[in-house]
Coordinates of C-alpha atoms in Angstrom, one line a residue:
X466 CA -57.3 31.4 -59.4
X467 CA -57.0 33.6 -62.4
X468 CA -56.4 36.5 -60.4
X469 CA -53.8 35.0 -58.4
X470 CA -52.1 33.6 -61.5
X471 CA -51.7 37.1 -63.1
X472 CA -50.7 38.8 -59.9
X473 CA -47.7 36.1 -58.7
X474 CA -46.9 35.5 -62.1
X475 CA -44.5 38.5 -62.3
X476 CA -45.0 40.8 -65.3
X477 CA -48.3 41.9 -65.9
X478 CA -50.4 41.8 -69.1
X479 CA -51.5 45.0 -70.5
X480 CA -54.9 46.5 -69.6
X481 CA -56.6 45.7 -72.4
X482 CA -55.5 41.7 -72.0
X483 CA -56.7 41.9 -68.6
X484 CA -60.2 43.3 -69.5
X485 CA -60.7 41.1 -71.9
X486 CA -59.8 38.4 -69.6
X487 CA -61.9 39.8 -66.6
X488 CA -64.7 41.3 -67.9
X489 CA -67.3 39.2 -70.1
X490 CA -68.9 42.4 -71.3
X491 CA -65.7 43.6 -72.2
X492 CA -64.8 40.6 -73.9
X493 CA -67.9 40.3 -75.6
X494 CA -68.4 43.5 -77.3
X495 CA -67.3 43.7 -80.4
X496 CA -67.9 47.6 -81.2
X497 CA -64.3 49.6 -80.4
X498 CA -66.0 52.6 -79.2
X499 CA -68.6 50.7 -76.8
X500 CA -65.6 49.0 -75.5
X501 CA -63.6 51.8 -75.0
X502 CA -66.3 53.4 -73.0
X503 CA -66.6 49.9 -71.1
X504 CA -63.0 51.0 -69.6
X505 CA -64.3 53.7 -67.1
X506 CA -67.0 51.2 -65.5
X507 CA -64.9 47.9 -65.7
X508 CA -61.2 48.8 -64.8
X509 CA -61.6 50.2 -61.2
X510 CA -63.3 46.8 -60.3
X511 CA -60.7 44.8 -61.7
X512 CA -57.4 47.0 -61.0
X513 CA -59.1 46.6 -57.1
X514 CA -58.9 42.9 -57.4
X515 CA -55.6 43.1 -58.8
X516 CA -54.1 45.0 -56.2
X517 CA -56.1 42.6 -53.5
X518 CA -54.3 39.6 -55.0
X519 CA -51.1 41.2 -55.3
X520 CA -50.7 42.3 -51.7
X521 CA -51.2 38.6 -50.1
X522 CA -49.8 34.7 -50.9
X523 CA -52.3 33.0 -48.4
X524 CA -56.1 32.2 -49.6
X525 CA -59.1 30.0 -48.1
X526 CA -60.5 28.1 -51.2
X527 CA -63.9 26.3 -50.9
X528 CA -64.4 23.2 -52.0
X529 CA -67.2 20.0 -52.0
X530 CA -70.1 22.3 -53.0
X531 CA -70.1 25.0 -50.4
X532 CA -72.5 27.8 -50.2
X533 CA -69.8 30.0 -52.1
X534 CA -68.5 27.5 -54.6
X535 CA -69.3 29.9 -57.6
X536 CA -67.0 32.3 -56.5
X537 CA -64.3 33.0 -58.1
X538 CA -61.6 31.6 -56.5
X539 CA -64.0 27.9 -55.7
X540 CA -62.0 25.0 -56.9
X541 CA -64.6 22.0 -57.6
X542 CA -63.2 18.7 -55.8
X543 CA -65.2 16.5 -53.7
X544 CA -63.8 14.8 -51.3
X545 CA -64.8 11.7 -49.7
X546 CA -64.4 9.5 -46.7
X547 CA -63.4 6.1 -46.9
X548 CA -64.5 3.3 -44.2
X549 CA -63.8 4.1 -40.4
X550 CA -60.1 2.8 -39.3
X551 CA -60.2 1.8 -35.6
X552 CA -56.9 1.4 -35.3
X553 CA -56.4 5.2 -36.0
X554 CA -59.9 6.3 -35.0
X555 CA -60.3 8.0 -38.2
X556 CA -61.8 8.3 -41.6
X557 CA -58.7 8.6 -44.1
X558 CA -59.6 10.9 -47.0
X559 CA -57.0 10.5 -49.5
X560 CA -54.0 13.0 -49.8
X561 CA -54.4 16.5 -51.6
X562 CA -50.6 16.3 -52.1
X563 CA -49.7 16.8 -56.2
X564 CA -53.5 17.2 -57.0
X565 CA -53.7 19.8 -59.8
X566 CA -57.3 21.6 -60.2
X567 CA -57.8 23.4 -63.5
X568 CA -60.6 26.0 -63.9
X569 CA -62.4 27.4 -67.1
X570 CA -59.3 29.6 -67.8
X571 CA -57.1 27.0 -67.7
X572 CA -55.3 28.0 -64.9
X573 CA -53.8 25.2 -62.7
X574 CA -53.9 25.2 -59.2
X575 CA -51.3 22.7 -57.9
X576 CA -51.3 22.0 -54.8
X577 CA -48.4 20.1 -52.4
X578 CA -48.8 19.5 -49.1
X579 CA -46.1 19.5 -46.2
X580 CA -46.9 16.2 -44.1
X581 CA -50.0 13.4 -44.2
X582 CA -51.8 15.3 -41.3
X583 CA -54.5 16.4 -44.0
X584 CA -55.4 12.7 -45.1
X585 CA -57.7 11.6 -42.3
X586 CA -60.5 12.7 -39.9
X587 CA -59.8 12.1 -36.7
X588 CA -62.9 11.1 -34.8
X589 CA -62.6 9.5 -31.3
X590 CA -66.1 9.5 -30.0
X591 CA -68.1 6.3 -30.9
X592 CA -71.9 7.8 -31.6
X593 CA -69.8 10.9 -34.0
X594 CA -68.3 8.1 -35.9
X595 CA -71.0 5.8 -36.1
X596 CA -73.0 8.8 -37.4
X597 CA -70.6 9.5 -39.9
X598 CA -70.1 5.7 -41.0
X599 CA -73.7 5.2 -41.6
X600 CA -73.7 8.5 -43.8
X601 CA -70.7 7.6 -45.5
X602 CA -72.3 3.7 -46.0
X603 CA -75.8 5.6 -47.1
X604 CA -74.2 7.3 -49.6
X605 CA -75.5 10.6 -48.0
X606 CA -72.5 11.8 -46.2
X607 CA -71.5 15.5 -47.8
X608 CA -67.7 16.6 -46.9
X609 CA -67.7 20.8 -47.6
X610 CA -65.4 23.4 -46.8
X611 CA -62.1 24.9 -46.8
X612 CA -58.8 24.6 -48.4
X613 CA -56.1 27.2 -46.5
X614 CA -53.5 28.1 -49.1
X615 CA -50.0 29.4 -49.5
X616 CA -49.3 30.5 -53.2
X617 CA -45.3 29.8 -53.2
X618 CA -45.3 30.5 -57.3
X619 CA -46.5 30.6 -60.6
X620 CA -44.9 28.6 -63.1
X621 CA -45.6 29.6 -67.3
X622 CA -48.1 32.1 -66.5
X623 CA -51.0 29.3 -65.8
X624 CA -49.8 27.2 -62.8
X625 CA -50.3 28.4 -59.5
X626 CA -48.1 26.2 -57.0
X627 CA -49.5 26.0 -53.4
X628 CA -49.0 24.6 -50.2
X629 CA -51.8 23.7 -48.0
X630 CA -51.8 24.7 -44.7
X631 CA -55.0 23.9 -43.3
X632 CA -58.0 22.3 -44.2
X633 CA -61.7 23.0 -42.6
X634 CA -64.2 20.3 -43.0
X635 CA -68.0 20.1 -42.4
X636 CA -69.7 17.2 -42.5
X637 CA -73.4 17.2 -44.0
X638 CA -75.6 14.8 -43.5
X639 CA -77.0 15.2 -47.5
X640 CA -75.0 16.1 -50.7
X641 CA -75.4 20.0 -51.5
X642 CA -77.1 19.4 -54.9
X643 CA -80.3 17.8 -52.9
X644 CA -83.1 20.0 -51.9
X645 CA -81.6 21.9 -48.6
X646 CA -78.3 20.9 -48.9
X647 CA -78.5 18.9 -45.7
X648 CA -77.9 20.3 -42.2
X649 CA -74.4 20.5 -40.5
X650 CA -73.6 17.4 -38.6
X651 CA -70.1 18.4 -37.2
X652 CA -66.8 20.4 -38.1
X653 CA -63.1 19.5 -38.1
X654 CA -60.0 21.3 -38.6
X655 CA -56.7 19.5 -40.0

């Protein structure tokens, strides 16, 4: 989110405020000439990055403890089902509309949402939603995936406002932080 907070934020810090915000060995040197030399190696990575984030406004962020959630651009949430609704034939999940994730730079992803289609899991076949109810009741049902961004703008340098535009789900039939990470019961797309 950093990335994206510098590049849609309009005018650019100078180089040397983005190595140090960038690049740990950068920032962590204290000895001018060692970080001058530092330049050479860490800049191309970084000016790469920048010109990555500059040239698009849409993003796929994982979320609930996904294989990739210590990448950069990971936003740690956890979302959960609440109890089957027949009269829907769904598990709602709460709303991500006005949620606000921060992340160790204290850059705010804000995130709106254009209708309540993302709030529930539609699941119409009995034995899928039984399996998923007796997860969810266990206390072993794992919801991973993806959040589908658009980055509309950056407000005060730190808040990135987004609209969600799609939302890929994997259900898991055991949390990520046990042993295996469970295996992959089913996949939904809102």
């Amino acid at each position: 989110m950093t990335y994206v907070s510098v590049t849609h934020a309009g005018q650019q810090p100078a180089q040397d405020e983005l190595l140090n915000l960038f690049s740990a060995k950068y920032y962590n040197e204290h000895d001018t000439f060692k970080k001058h030399d530092l330049i050479a190696t860490e800049w191309p990575s970084i000016e790469a990055n920048l010109k990555h984030y500059t040239a698009q406004n849409y993003y796929a962020v994982p979320f609930g403890g996904s294989t990739n959630l210590n990448a950069p651009q990971a936003i740690q949430i956890t979302i959960g089902a609440q109890p089957y609704d027949f009269g829907s034939k769904s598990f709602p999940i709460g709303s991500f509309a006005d949620a606000v994730f921060p992340n160790s730079q204290n850059v705010r992803l804000i995130v709106s949402e254009d209708t309540s289609r993302f709030t529930q899991i539609k699941v119409e076949e009995e034995a899928l939603a039984r399996q998923i109810e007796q997860l969810r009741t266990s206390g072993m049902l794992s919801l991973r995936g993806l959040l589908y961004l658009r980055v509309d703008n950056v407000q005060n340098g730190n808040q990135v406002h987004a609209t969600l535009q799609h939302v890929h789900i994997d259900v898991y039939d055991k949390p990520s932080y046990l042993n295996g990470g469970g295996k992959l019961v089913t996949s939904f797309d809102l």
